[in-house]
JSON list of C-alpha atoms in Angstrom, two decimals:
[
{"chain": "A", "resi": 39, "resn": "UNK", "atom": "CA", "xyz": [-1.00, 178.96, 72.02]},
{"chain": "A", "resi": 40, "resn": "UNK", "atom": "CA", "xyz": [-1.17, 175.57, 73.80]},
{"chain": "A", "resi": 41, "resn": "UNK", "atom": "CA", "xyz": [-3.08, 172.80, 72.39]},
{"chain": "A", "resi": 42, "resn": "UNK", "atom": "CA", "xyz": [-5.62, 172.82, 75.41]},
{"chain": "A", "resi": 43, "resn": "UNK", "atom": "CA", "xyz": [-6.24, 176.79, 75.17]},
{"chain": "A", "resi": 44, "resn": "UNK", "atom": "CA", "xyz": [-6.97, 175.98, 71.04]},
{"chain": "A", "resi": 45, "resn": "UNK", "atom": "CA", "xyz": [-8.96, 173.41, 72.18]},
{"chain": "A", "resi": 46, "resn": "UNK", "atom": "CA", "xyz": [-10.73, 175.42, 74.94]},
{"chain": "A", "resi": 47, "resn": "UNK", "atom": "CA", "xyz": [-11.36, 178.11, 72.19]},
{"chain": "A", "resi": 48, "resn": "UNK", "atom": "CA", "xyz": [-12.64, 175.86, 69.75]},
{"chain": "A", "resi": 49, "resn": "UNK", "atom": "CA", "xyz": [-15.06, 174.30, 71.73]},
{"chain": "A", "resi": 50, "resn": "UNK", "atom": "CA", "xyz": [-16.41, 177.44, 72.98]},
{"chain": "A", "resi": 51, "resn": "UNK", "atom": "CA", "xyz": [-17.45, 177.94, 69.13]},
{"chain": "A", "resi": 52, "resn": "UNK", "atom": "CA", "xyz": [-21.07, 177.91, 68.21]},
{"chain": "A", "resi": 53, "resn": "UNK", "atom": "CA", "xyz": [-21.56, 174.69, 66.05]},
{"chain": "A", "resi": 54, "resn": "UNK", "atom": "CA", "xyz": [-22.11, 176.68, 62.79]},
{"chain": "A", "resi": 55, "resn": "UNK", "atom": "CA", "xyz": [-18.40, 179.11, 63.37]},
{"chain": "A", "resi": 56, "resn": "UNK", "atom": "CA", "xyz": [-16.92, 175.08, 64.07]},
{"chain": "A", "resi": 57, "resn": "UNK", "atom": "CA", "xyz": [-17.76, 174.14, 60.57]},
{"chain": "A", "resi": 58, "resn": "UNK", "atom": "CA", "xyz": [-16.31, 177.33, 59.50]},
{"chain": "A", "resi": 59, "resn": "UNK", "atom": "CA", "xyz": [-13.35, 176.93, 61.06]},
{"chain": "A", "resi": 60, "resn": "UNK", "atom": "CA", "xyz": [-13.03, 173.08, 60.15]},
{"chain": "A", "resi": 61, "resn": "UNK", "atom": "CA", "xyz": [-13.27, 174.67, 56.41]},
{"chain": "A", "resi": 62, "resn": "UNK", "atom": "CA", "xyz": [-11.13, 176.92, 56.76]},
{"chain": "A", "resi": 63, "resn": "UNK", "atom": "CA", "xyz": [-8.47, 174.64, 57.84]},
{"chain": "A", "resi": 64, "resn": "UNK", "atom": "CA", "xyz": [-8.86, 172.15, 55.09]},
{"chain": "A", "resi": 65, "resn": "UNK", "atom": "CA", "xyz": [-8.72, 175.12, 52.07]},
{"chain": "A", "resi": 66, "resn": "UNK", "atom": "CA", "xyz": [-5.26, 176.19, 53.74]},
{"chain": "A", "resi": 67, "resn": "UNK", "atom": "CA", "xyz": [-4.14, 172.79, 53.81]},
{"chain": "A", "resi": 68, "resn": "UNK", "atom": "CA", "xyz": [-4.64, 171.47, 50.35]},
{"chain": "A", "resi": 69, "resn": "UNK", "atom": "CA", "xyz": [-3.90, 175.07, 49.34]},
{"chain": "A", "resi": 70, "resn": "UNK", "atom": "CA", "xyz": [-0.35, 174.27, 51.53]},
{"chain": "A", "resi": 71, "resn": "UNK", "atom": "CA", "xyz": [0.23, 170.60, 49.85]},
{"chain": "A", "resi": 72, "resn": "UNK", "atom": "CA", "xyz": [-0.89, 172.20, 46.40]},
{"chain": "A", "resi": 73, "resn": "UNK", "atom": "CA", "xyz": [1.85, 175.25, 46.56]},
{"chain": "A", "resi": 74, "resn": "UNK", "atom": "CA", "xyz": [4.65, 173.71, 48.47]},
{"chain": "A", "resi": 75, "resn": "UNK", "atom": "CA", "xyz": [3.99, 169.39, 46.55]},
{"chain": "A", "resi": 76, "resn": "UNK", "atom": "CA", "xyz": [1.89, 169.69, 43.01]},
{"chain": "A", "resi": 77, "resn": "UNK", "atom": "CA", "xyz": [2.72, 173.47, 41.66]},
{"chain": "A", "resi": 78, "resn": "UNK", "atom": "CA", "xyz": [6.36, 172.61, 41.53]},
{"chain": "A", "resi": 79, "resn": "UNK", "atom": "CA", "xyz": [6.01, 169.12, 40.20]},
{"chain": "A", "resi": 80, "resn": "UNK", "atom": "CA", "xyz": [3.68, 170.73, 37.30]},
{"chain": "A", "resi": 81, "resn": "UNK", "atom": "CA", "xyz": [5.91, 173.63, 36.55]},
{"chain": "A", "resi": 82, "resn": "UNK", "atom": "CA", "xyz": [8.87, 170.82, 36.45]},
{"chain": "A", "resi": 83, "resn": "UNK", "atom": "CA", "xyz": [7.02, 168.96, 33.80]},
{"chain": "A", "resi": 84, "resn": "UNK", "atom": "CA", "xyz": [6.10, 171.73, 32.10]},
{"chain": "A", "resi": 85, "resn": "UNK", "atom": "CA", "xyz": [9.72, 172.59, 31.61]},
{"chain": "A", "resi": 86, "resn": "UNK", "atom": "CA", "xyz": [10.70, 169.22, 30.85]},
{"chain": "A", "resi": 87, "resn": "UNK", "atom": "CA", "xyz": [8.28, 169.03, 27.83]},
{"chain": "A", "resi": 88, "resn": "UNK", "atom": "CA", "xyz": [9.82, 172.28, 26.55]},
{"chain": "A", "resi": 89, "resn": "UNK", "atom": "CA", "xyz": [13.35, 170.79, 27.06]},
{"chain": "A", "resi": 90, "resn": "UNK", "atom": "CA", "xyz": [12.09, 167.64, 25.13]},
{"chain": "A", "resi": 91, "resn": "UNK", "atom": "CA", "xyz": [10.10, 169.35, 22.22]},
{"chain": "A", "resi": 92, "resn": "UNK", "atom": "CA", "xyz": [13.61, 171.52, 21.85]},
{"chain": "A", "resi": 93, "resn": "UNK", "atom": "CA", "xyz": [15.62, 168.19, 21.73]},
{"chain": "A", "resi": 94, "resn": "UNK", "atom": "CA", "xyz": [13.48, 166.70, 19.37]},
{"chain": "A", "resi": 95, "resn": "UNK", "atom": "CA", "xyz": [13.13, 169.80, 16.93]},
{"chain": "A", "resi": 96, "resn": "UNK", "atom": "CA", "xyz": [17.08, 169.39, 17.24]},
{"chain": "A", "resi": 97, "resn": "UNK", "atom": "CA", "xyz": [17.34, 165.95, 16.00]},
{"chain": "A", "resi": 98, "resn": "UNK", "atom": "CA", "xyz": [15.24, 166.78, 13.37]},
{"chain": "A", "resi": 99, "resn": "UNK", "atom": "CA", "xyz": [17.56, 169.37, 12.03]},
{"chain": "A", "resi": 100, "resn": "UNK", "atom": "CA", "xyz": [20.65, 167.07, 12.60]},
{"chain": "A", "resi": 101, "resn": "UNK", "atom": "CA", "xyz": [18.49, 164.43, 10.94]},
{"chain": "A", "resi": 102, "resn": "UNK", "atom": "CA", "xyz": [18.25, 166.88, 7.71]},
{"chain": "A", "resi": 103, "resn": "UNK", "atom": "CA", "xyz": [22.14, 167.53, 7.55]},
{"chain": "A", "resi": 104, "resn": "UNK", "atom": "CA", "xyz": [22.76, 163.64, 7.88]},
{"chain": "A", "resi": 105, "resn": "UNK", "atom": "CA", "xyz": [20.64, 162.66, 5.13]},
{"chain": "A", "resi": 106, "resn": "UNK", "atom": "CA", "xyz": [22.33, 165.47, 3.32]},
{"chain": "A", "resi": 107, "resn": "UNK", "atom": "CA", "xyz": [25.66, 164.24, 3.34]},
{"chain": "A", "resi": 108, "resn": "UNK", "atom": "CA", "xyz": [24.80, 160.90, 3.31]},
{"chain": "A", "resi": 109, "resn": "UNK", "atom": "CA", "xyz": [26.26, 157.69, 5.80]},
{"chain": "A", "resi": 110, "resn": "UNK", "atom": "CA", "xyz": [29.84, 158.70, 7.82]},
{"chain": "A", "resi": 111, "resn": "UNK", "atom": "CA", "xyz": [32.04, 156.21, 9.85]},
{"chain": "A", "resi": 112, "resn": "UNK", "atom": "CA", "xyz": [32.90, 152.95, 9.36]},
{"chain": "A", "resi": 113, "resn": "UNK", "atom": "CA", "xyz": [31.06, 151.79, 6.77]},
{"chain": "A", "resi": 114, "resn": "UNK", "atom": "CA", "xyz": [32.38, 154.05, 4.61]},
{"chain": "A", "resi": 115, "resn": "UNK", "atom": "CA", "xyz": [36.04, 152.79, 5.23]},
{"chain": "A", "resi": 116, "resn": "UNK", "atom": "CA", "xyz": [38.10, 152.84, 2.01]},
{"chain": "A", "resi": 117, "resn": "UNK", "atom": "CA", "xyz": [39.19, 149.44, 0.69]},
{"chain": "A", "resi": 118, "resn": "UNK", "atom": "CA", "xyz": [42.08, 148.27, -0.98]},
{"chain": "A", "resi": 119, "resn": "UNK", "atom": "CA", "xyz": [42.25, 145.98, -4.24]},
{"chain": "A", "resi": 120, "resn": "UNK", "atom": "CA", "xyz": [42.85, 142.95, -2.30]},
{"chain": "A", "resi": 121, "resn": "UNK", "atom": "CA", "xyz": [39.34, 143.87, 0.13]},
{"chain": "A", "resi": 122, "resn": "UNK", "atom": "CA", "xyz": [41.27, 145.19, 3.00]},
{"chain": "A", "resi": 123, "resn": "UNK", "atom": "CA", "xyz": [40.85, 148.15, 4.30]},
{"chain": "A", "resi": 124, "resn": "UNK", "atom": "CA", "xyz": [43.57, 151.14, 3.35]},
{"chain": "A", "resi": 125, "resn": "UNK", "atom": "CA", "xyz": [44.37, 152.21, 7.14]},
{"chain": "A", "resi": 126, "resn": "UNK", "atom": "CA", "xyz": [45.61, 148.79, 7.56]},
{"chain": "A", "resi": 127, "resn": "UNK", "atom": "CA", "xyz": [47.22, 148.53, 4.48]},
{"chain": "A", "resi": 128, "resn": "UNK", "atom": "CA", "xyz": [49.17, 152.02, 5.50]},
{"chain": "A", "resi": 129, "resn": "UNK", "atom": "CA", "xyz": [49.52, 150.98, 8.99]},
{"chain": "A", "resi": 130, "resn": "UNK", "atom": "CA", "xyz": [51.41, 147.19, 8.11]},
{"chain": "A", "resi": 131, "resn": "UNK", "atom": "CA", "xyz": [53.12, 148.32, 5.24]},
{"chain": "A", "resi": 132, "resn": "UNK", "atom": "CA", "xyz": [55.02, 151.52, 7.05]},
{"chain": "A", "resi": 133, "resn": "UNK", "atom": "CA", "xyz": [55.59, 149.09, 10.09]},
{"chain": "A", "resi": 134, "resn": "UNK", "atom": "CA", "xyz": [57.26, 146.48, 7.43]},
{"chain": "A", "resi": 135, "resn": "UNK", "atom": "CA", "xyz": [59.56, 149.44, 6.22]},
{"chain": "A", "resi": 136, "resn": "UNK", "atom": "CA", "xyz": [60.48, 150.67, 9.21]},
{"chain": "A", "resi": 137, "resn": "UNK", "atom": "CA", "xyz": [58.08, 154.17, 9.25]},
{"chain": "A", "resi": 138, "resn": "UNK", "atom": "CA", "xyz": [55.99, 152.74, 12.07]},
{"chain": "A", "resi": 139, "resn": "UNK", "atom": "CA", "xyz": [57.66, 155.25, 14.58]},
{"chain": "A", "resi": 140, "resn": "UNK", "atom": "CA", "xyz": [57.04, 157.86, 12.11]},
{"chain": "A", "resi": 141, "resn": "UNK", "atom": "CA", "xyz": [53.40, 157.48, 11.63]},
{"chain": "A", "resi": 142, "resn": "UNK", "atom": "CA", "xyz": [51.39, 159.96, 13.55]},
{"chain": "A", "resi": 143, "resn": "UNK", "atom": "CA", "xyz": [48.03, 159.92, 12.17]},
{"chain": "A", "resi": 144, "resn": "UNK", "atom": "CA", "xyz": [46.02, 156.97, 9.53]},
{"chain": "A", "resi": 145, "resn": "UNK", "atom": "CA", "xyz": [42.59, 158.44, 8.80]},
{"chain": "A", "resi": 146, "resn": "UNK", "atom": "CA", "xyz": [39.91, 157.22, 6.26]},
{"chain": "A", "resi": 147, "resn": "UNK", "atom": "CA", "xyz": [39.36, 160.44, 3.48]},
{"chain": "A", "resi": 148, "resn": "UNK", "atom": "CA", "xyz": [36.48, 160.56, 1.43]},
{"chain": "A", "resi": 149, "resn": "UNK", "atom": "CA", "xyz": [35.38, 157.04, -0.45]},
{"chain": "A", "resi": 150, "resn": "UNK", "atom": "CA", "xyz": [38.99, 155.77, -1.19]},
{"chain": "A", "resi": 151, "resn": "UNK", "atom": "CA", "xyz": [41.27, 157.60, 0.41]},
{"chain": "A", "resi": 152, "resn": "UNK", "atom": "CA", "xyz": [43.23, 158.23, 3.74]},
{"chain": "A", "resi": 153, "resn": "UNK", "atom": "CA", "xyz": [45.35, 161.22, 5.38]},
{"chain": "A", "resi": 154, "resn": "UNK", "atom": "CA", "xyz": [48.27, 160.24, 6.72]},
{"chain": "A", "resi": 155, "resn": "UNK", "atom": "CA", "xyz": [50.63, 162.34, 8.70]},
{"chain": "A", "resi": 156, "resn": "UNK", "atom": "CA", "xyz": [54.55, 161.24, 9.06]},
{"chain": "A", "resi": 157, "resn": "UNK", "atom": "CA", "xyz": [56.77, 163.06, 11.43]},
{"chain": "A", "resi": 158, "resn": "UNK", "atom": "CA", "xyz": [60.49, 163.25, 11.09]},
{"chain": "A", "resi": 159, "resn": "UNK", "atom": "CA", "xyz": [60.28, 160.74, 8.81]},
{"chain": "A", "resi": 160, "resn": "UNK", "atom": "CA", "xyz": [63.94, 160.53, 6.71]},
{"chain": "A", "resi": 161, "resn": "UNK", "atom": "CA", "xyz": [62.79, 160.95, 3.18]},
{"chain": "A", "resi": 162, "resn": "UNK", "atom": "CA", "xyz": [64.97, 158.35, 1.36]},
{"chain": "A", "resi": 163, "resn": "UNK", "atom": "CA", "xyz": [62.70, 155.82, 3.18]},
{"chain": "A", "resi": 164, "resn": "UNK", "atom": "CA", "xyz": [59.34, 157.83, 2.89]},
{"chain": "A", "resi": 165, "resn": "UNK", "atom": "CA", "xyz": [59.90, 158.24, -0.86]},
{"chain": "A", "resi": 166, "resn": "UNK", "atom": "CA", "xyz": [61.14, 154.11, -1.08]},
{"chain": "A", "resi": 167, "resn": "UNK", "atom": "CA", "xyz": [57.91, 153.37, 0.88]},
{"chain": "A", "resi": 168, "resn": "UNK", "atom": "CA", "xyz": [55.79, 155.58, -1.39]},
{"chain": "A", "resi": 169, "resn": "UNK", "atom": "CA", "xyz": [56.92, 153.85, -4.37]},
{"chain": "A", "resi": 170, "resn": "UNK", "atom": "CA", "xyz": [56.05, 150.58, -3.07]},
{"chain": "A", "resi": 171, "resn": "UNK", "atom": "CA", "xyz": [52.89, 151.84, -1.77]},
{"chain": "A", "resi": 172, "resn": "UNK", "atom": "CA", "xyz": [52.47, 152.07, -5.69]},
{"chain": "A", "resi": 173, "resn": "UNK", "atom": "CA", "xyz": [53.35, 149.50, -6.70]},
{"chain": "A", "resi": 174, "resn": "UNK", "atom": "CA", "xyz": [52.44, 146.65, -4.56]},
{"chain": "A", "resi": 175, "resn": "UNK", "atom": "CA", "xyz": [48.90, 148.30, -3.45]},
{"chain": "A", "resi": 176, "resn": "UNK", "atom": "CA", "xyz": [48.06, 150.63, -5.62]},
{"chain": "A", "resi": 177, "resn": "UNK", "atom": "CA", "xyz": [47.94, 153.52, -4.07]},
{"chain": "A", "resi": 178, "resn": "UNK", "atom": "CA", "xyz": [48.69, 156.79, -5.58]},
{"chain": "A", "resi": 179, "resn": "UNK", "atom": "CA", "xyz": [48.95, 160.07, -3.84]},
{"chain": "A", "resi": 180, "resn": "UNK", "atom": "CA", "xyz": [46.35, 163.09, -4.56]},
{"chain": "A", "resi": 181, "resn": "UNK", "atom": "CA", "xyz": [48.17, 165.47, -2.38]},
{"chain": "A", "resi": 182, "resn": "UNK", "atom": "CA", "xyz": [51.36, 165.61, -0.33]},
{"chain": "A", "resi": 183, "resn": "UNK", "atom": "CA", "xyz": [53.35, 168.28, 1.61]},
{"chain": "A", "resi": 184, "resn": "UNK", "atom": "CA", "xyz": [56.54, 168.21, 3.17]},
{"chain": "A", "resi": 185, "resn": "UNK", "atom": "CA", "xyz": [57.96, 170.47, 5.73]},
{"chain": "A", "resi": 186, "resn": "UNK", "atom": "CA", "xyz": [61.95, 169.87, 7.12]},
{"chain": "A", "resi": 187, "resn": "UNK", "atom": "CA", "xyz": [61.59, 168.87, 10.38]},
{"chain": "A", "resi": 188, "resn": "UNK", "atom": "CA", "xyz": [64.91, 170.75, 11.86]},
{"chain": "A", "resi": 189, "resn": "UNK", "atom": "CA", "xyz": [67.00, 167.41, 11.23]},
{"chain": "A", "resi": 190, "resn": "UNK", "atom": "CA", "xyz": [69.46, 166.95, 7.81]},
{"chain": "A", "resi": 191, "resn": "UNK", "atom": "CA", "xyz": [67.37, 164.31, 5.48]},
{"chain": "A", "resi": 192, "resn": "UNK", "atom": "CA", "xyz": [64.35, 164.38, 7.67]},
{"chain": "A", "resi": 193, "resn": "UNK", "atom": "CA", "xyz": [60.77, 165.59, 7.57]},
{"chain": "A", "resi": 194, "resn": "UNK", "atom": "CA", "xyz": [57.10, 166.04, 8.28]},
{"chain": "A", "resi": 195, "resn": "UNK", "atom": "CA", "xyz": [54.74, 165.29, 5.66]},
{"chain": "A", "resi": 196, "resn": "UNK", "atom": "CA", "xyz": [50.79, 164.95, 5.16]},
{"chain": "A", "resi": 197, "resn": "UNK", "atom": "CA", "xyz": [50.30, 162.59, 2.31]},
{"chain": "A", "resi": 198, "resn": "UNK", "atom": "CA", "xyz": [46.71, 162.13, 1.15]},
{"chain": "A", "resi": 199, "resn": "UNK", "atom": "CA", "xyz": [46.67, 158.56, -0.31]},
{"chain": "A", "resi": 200, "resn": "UNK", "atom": "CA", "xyz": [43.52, 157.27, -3.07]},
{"chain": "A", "resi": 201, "resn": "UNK", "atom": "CA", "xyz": [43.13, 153.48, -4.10]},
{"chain": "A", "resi": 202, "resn": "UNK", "atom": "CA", "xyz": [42.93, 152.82, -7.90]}
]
């Protein structure tokens, strides 16, 4: 239909079937901009406050195992007698002895100690460095293993390392 035929139409109305019509016309369009602008907005939010009151009941949990096992990370860092901290200790004192190369990984353990892994490391020089690990720093180890690496007078090892 052409606007002047709707037009023609509507004017050919009696007043009272105009009003009707004018009605009608405004239900279906807020009924339109309710369904197709508001409904979806309201069913978006809707979800979002689910998503959110999940999230939160989440935290709460992870809050609950935190407080269980008490502060993590770097605060926590094991120290050496002298105040500094044991990865650096490791890390300087394998450089001075020439295990640098060798050092894989120099992890904080627990309250004093740290995990260290060496990899084809020769042992004459991982057992000289352990011994002055001793002695000059203090540190003892609480567990070590040591695999051959595939070389003569070589190997991998995972030394856990505690501060007196």
């Amino acid at each position: 239909m052409n606007p002047a035929a709707l037009r023609e139409w509507f004017d050919k109305l009696a007043p009272r079937e105009r009003w009707l019509v004018l009605l009608a016309v405004a239900f279906a369009s807020l009924a339109l901009v309710y369904s197709l602008g508001l409904q979806p907005l309201y069913a978006a939010r809707g979800r979002a406050a689910a998503e959110l009151e999940i999230r939160r009941s989440l935290l709460g949990d992870l809050e609950q195992v935190a407080r269980r096992f008490g502060p993590q990370g770097p605060s926590t860092a094991p120290v050496a007698a002298n105040g500094e901290s044991l990865v650096v200790v490791i890390d300087r004192s394998t450089r001075e002895r020439g295990l640098g190369p060798y050092l894989k990984r120099n992890q904080p353990e627990g309250a004093n100690g740290v995990r260290i892994r060496l990899e084809s490391v020769p042992f004459d020089d991982l057992t000289a460095w352990l011994a002055d690990a001793q002695t000059k720093h203090g540190l003892s180890a609480v567990s070590a293993s040591f695999d051959p690496s595939g070389e003569p007078g070589r190997v991998n090892s995972n030394l856990v390392l505690a501060g007196r």
